Coordinates of C-alpha atoms and ligand atoms in Angstrom, one line a residue:
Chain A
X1 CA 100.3 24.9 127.4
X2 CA 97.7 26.8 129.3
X3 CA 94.6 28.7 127.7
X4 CA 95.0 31.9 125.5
X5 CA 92.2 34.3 124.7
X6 CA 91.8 36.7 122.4
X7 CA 89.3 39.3 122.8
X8 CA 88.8 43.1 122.7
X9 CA 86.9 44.0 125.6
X10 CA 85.0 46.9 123.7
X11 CA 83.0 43.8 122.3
X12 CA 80.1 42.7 123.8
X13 CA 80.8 38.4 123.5
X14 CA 84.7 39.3 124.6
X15 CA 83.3 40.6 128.1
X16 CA 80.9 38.1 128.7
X17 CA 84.1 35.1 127.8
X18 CA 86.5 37.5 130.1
X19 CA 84.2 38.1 132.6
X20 CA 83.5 34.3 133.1
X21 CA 87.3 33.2 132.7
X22 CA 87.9 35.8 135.1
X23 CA 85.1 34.5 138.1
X24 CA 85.7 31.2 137.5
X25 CA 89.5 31.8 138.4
X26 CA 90.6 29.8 135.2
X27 CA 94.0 31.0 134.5
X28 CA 95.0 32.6 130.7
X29 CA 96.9 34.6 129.0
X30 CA 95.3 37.7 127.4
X31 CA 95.4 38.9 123.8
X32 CA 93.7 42.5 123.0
X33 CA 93.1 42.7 119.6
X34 CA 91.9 46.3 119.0
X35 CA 89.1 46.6 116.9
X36 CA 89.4 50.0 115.9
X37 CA 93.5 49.7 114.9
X38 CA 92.3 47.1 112.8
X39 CA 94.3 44.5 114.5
X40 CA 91.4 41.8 113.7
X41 CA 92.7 42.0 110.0
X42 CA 96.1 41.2 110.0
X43 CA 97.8 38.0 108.7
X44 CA 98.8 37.0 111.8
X45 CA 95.2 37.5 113.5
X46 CA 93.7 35.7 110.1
X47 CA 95.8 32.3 111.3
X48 CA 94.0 32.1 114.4
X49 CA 90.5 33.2 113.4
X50 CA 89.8 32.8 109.5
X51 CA 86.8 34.5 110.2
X52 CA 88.4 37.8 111.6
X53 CA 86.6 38.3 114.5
X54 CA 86.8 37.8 118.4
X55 CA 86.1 36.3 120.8
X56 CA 89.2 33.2 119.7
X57 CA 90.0 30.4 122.3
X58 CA 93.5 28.7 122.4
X59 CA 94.0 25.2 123.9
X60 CA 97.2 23.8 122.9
X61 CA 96.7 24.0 119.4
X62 CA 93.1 24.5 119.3
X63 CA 91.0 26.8 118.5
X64 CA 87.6 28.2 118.7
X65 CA 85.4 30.7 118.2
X66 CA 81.9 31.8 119.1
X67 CA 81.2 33.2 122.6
X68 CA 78.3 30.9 123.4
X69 CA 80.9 27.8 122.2
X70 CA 83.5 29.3 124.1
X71 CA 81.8 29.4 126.9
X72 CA 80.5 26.1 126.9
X73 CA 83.7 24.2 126.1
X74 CA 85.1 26.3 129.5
X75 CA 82.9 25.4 131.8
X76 CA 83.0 21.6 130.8
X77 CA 86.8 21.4 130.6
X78 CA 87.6 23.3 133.5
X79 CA 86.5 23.0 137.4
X80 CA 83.6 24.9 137.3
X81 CA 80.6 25.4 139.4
X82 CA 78.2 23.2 137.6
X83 CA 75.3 25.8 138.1
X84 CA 77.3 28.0 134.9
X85 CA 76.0 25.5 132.5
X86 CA 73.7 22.4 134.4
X87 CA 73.8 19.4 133.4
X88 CA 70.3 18.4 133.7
X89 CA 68.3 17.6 130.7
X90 CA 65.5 20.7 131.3
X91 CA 68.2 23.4 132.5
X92 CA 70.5 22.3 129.7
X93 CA 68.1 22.6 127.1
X94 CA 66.2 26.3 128.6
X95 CA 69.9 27.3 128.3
X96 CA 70.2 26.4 124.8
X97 CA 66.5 27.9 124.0
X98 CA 68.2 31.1 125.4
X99 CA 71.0 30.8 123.6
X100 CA 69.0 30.3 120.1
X101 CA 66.7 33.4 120.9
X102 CA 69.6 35.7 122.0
X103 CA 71.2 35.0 118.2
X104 CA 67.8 35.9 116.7
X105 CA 66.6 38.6 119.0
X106 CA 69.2 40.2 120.7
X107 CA 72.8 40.1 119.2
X108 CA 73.1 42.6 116.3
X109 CA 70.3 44.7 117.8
X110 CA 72.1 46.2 120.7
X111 CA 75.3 47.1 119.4
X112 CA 73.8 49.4 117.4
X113 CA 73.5 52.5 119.3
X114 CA 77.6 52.9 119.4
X115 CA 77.7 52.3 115.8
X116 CA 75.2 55.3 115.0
X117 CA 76.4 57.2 117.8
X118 CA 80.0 57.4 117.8
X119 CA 80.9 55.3 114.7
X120 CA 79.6 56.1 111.8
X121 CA 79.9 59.9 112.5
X122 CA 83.5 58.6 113.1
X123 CA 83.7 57.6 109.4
X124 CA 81.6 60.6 108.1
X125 CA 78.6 58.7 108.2
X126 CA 74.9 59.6 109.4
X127 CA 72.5 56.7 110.2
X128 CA 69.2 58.0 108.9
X129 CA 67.0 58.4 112.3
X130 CA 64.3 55.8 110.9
X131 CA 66.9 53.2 111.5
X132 CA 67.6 54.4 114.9
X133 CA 63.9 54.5 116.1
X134 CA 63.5 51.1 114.3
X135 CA 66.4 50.0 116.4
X136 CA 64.7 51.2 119.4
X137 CA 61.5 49.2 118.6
X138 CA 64.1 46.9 118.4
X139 CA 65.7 46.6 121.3
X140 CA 62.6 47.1 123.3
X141 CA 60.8 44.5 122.3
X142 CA 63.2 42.3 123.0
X143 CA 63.8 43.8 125.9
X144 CA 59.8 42.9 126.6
X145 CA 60.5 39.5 125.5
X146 CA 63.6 38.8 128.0
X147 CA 61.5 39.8 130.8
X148 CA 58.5 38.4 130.2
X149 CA 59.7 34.9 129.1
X150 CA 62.8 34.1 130.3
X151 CA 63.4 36.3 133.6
X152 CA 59.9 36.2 134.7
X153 CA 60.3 36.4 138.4
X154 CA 63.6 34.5 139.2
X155 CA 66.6 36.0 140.5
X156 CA 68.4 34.4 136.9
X157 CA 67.3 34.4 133.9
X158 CA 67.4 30.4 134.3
X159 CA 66.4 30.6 137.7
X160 CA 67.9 30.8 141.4
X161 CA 71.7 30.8 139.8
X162 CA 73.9 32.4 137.4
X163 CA 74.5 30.9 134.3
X164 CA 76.2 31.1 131.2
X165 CA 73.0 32.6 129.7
X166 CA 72.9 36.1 132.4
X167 CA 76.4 37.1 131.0
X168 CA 76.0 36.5 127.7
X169 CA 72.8 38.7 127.8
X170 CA 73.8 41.3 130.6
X171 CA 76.9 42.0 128.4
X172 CA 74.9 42.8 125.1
X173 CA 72.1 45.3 127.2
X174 CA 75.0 46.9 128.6
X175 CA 76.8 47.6 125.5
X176 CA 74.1 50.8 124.4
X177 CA 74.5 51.5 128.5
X178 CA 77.1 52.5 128.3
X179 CA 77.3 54.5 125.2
X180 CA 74.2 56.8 125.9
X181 CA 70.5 54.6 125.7
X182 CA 69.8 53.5 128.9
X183 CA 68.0 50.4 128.4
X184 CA 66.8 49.8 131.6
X185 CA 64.8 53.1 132.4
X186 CA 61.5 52.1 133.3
X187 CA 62.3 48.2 133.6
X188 CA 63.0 47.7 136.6
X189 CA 62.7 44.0 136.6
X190 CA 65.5 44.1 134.5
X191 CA 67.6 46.6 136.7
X192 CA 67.0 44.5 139.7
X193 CA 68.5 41.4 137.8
X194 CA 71.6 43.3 136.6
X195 CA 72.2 44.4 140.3
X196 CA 72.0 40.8 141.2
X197 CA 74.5 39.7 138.4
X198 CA 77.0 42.9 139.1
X199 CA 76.7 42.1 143.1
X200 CA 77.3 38.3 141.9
X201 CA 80.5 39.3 140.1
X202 CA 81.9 41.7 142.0
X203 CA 82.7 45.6 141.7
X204 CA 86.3 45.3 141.0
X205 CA 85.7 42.5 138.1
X206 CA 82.7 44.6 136.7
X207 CA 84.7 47.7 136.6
X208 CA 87.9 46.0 135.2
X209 CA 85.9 44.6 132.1
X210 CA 84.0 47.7 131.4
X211 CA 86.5 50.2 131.7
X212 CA 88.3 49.7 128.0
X213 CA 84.5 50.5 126.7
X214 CA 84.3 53.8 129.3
X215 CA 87.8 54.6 128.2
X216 CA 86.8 54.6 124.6
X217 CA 84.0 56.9 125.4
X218 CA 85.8 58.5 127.1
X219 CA 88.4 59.6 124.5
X220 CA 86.0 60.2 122.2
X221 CA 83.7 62.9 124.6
X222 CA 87.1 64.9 125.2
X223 CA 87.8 64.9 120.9
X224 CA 90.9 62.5 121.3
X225 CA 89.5 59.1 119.8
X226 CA 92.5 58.2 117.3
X227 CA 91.4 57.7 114.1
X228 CA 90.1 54.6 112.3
X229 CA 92.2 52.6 110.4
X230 CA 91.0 53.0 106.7
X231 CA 92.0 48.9 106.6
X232 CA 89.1 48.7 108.7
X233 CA 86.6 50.7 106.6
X234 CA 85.0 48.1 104.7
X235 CA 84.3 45.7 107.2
X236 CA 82.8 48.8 109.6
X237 CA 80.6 49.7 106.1
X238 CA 79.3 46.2 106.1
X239 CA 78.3 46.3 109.8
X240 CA 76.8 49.7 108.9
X241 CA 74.5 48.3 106.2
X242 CA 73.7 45.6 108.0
X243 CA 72.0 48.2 110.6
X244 CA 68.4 47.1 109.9
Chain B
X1 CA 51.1 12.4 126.8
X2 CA 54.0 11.7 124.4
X3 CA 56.7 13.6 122.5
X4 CA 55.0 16.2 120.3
X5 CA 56.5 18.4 117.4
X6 CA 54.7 21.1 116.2
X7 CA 56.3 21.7 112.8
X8 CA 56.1 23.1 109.2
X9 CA 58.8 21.5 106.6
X10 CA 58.5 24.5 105.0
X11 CA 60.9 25.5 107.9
X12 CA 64.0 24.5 107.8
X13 CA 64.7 24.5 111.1
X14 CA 62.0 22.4 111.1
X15 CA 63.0 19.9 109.0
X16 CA 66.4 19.5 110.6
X17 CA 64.3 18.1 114.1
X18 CA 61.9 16.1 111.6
X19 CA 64.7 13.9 110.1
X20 CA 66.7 13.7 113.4
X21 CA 63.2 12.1 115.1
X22 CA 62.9 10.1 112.3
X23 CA 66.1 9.0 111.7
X24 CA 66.7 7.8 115.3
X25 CA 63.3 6.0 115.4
X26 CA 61.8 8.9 118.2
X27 CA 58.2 8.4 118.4
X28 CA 56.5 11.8 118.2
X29 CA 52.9 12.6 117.5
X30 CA 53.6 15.5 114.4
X31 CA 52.0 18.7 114.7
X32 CA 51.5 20.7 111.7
X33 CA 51.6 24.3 112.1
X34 CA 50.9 25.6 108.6
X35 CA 53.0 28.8 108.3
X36 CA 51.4 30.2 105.2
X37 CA 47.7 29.7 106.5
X38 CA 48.9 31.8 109.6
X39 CA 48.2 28.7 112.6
X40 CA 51.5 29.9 114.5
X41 CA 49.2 33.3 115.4
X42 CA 46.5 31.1 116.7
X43 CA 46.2 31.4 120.8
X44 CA 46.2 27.4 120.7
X45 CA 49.3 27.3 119.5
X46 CA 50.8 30.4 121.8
X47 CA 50.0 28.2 124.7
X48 CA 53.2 26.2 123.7
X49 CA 55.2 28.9 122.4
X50 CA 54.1 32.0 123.2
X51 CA 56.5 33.8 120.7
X52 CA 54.8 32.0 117.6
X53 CA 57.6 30.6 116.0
X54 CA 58.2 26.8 115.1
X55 CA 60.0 24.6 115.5
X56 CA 58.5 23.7 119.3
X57 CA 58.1 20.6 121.0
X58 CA 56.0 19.6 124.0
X59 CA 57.1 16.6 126.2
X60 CA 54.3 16.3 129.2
X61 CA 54.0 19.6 130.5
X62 CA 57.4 20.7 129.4
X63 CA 57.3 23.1 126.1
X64 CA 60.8 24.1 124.0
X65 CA 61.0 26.5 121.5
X66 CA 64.4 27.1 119.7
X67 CA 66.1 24.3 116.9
X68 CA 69.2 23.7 118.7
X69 CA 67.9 23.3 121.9
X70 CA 65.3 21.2 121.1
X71 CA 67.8 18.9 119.1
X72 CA 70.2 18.5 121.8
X73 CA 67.3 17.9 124.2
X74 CA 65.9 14.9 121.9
X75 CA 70.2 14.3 121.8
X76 CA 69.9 13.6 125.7
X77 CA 66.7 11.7 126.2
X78 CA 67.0 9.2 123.5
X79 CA 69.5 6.9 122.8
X80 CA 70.9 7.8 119.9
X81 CA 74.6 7.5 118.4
X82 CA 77.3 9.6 119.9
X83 CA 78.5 11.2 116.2
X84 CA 75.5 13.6 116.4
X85 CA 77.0 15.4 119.3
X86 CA 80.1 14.0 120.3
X87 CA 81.1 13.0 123.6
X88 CA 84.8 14.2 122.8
X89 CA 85.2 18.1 124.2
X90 CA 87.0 19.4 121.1
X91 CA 84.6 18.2 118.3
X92 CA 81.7 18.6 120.7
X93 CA 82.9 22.2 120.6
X94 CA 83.1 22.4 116.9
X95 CA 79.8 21.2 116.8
X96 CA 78.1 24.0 118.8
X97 CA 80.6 26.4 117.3
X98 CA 78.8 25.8 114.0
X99 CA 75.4 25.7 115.5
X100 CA 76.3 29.9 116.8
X101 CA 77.8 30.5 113.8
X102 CA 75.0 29.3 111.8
X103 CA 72.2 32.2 113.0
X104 CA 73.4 35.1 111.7
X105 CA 75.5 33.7 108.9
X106 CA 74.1 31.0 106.8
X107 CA 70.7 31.0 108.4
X108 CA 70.0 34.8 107.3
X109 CA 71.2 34.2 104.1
X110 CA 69.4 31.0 103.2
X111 CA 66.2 32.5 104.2
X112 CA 66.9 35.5 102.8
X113 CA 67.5 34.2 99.2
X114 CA 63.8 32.2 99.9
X115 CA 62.1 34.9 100.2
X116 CA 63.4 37.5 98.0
X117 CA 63.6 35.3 95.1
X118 CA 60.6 33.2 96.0
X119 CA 58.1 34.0 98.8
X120 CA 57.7 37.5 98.9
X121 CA 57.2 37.7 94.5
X122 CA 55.6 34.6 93.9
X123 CA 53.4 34.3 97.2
X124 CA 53.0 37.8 98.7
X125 CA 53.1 39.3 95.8
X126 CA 55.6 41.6 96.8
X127 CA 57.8 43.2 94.1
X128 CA 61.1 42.7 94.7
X129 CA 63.9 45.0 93.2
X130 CA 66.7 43.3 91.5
X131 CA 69.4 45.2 93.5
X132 CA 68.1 43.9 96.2
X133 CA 67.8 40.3 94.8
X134 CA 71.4 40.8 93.8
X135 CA 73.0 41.3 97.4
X136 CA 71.2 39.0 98.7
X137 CA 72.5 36.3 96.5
X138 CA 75.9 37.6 96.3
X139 CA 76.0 37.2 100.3
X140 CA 74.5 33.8 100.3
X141 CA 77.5 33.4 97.7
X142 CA 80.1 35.0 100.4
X143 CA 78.6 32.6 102.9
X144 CA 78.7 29.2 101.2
X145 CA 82.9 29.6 100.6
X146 CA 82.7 30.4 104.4
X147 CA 81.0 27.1 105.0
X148 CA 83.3 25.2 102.6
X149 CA 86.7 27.0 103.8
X150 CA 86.2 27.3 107.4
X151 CA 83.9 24.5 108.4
X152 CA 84.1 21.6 105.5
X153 CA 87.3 21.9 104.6
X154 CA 88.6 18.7 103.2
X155 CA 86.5 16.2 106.1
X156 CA 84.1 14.3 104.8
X157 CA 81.4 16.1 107.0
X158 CA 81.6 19.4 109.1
X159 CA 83.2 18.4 112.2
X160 CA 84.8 14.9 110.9
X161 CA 84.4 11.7 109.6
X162 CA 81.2 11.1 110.4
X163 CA 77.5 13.6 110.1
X164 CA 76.6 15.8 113.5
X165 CA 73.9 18.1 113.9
X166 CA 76.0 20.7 112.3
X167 CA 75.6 18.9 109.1
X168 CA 71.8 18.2 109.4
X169 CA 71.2 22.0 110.0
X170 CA 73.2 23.5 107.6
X171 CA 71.9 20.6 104.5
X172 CA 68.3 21.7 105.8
X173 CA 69.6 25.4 105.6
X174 CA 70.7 24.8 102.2
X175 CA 67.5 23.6 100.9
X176 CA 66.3 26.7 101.1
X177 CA 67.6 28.5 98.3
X178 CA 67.8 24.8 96.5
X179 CA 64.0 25.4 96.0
X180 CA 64.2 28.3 95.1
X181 CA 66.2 27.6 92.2
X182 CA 69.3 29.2 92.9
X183 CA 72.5 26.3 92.1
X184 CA 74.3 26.0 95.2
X185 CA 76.4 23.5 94.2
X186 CA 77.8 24.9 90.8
X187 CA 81.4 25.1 90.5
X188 CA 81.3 23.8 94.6
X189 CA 82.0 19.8 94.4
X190 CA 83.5 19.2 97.5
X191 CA 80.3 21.2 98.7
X192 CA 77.9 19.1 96.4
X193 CA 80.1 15.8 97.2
X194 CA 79.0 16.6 100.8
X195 CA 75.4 16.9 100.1
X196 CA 75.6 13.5 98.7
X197 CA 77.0 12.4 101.2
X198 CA 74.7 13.8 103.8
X199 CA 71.7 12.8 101.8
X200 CA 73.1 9.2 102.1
X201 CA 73.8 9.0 106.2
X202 CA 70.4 10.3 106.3
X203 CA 68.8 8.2 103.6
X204 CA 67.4 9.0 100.5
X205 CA 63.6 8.4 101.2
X206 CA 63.9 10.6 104.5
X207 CA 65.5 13.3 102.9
X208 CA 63.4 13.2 99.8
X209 CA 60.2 12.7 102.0
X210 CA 62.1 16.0 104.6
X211 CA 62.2 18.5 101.3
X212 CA 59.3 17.5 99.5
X213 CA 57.3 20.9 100.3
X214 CA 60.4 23.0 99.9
X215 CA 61.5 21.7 96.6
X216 CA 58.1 22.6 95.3
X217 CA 57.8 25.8 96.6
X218 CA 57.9 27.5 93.8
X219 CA 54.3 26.0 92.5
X220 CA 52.6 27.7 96.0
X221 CA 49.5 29.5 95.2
X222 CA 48.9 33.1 96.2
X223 CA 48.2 34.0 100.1
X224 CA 45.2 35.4 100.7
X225 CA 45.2 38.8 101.0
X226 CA 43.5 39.0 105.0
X227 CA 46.4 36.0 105.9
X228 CA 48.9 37.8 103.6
X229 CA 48.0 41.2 106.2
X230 CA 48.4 39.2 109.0
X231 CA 51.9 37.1 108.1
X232 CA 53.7 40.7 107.0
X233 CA 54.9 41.7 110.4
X234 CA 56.4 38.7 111.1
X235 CA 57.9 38.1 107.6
X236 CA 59.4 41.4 107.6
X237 CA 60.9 41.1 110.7
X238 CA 62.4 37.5 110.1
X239 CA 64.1 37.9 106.6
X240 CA 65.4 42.0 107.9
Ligands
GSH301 N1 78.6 35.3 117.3 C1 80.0 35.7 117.6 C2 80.1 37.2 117.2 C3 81.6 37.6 117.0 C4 81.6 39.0 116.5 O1 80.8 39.5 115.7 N2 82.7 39.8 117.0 C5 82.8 41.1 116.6 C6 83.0 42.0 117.8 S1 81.6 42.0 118.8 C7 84.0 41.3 115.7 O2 85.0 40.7 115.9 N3 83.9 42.1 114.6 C8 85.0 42.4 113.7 C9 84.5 42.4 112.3 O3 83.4 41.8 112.0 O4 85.2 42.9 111.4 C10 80.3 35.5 119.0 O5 79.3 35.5 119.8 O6 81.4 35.3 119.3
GSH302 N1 66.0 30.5 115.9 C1 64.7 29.8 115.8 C2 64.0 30.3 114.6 C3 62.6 30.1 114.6 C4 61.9 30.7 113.4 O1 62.2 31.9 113.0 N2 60.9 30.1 112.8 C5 60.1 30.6 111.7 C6 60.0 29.6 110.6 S1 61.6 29.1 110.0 C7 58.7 31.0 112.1 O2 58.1 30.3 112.9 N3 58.3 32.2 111.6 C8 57.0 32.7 111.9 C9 57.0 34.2 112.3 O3 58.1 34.7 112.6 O4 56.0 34.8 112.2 C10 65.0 28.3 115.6 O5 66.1 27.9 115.2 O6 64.1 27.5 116.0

């Protein structure tokens, strides 16, 4: 039985699993479960992931969820380059710091800017500016923080290579990218890493795994975004109030 | 110069590294870093973690911030028994699987509860409205069926038969709103029959000695109102 994921590529974790499954050449079978059709709240989603939500991992019959897990059990079970995750005792644990201070600092905070952009006016919502400019204060001091402790002046955030740690951060910055807040105006550290992580990947693998999120964008400039599912209203609410 | 672990059991991060030392006979010189009197804001202390924030750990001239890492990094360098982190792939995956969960799920809530039914009243001084008291407790409810449903289930600890460092970070987790008097356990027994159960693989005098300072939190006196200015910020930004 070979590996299954299940993502939706609109979702910042999913790219960062996809992207790596993809690079790494480790064969899988794909399973989109759309977000926005609600498709995270079936029955037959709920067997595979109680908690509703993607990224999901099947081997055989297990599975797994969490990106940063995913990731992790990937690169130890499969053939890969041992620079994605090193083994040494300092590397190992700087990746795990990251890991810890990415939960903290920067997932939840940059998702935001689609969900009071695009979202929430989707569902009739406003997000009261405060919590935008908040947001902002946000993002940017984290933003202050990634450069100035963990990219300092290495090519990686861990240092001459790419690890799991430059995806699973890239993927969350790029996620108010591309919906309108460019992060990385007047950073240029920053942009200068994210040229070396796109140039590491490739054009065609970047533009593959970003174009569901441009597509959605896309649909919703030209007025032809289908609507939400009201299923998935209260669990879009909750993500709402969690805005902080 | 030695292992040291700058640390305040009021943390319960903090507590999760100080009975995994202990318990695995580490030797570590133990530095306090008292929360409430502000010493994580000192610049000594930003010269081993420059984001003020324990737990951190110093070994020679290598400095970790960060609870999980530094766990797995006192996993690697010391001998110690295999169940913490096992070798196997699939429950070494269930392991860190809890350990991302954890942040944003039972982590937020714990502290939440802490400080909105505790800290921020009692210490601060900081009305808190019961609406808000309310949700936060009704989440921290939501969160401890996803702990018994998803993780427990019917093992004897989170990822099997025997205790991980999923287990030691969510009992220390739990703690939390223990002290401050909310009842965890009520009308949970295969919840409470883990706690025993954890308490005992750990040992009783460790994990009494461990919760001491939280299970008394509620007799804390006052801040003072220049430290109280200065620990705000940080609070706010922790428990939003
Ligand atoms: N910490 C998890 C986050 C998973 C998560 O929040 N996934 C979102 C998409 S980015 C989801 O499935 N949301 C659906 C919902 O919560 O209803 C990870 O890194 O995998
Ligand atoms: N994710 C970090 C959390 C560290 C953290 O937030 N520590 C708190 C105490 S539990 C702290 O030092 N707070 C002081 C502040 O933020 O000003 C870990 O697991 O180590």
């Amino acid at each position: 039985m070979g590996l299954e994921l299940y993502l939706d590529l609109l979702s910042q974790p999913c790219r960062a699993v996809y992207l790596f499954a993809k690079k790494t050449g480790i064969p899988f079978q794909l399973h989109t479960v759309n977000l926005f059709k609600g498709q995270h709240l079936t029955e037959e989603f709920s067997q595979v992931n109680s908690l509703q939500k993607v990224p999901v991992l099947k081997d055989g019959d297990f599975f797994l969820s969490e990106s940063s897990a995913i990731l992790i059990y990937l690169s130890c079970r499969c053939q890969v380059g041992d620079h994605w995750y090193p083994p040494d005792l300092q590397s190992h644990a700087r990746i795990h710091e990251y890991l810890g201070w990415h939960a903290d600092n920067i997932r939840g905070t940059f998702g935001v800017t689609l969900w009071a952009r695009i979202i929430a006016p989707l569902m009739g919502l406003q997000i009261p500016e405060e919590e935008v400019e908040r947001n902002k204060t946000g993002m940017s001091q984290a933003l202050q923080q990634l450069e100035d402790k963990f990219l300092r002046d290495k090519a990686f955030l861990m240092g001459q290579e790419m690890t799991l740690a430059d995806l699973m951060s890239l993927e969350e910055l790029m996620q108010p990218v591309i919906f309108g807040y460019d992060v990385f105006e007047g950073r240029p550290r920053l942009a200068a890493w994210r040229e070396r992580v796109e140039a590491f990947l490739g054009a065609e693998l970047w533009q593959e795994t970003h174009a569901p999120a441009l597509n959605f964008l896309d649909q919703w400039t030209k007025n032809t975004l289908l609507m939400l599912r009201p299923e998935s209203y209260p669990s879009f609410l909750l993500r709402i109030a969690r805005i902080p | 110069m030695g292992l040291e672990l700058y640390l305040d059991l009021l943390s319960q991060p903090c507590r999760a590294i100080y009975i995994f030392a202990k318990k695995n006979g580490i030797p570590f010189q133990l530095r306090t870093v008292e929360l409430l009197k502000g010493q994580h804001l000192s610049d000594a202390f930003a010269q081993v973690n420059p984001l003020k924030k324990v737990p951190a750990l110093k070994d020679g001239d290598f400095t970790l911030s960060e609870s999980v890492a530094i766990l797995l990094y006192l996993f690697h360098k010391y001998k110690v028994p295999d169940y913490w982190y096992p070798q196997d792939l699939q429950a070494r995956a269930r392991v860190d699987e809890y350990l991302a969960w954890q942040h944003t799920a039972l982590r937020r809530n714990c502290l939440r509860a802490l400080w909105h039914k505790v800290m921020l009243p009692v210490v601060m001084g900081e009305q808190i409205s019961s609406e808000l008291l309310a949700a936060t407790l009704a989440e921290l409810d939501v969160t401890l069926q996803v702990l018994e449903d998803k993780f427990l289930q019917d093992k004897a600890f989170l990822v099997g038969p025997q205790i991980s460092l999923a287990d030691l970070v969510a009992i220390t987790e739990l703690m939390h709103p223990v002290g401050a008097g909310c009842q965890v356990f009520e009308g949970r027994p295969k919840l409470a029959a883990w706690y025993r159960r954890v308490e005992a693989a750990v040992g009783e005098d460790l994990f009494r000695e461990a919760h001491e300072v939280i299970l008394k939190v509620k007799d804390t006196p006052p801040a003072d109102p220049t430290v109280k200015q200065k620990l705000m910020p940080g609070v706010l930004a922790m428990i939003r």
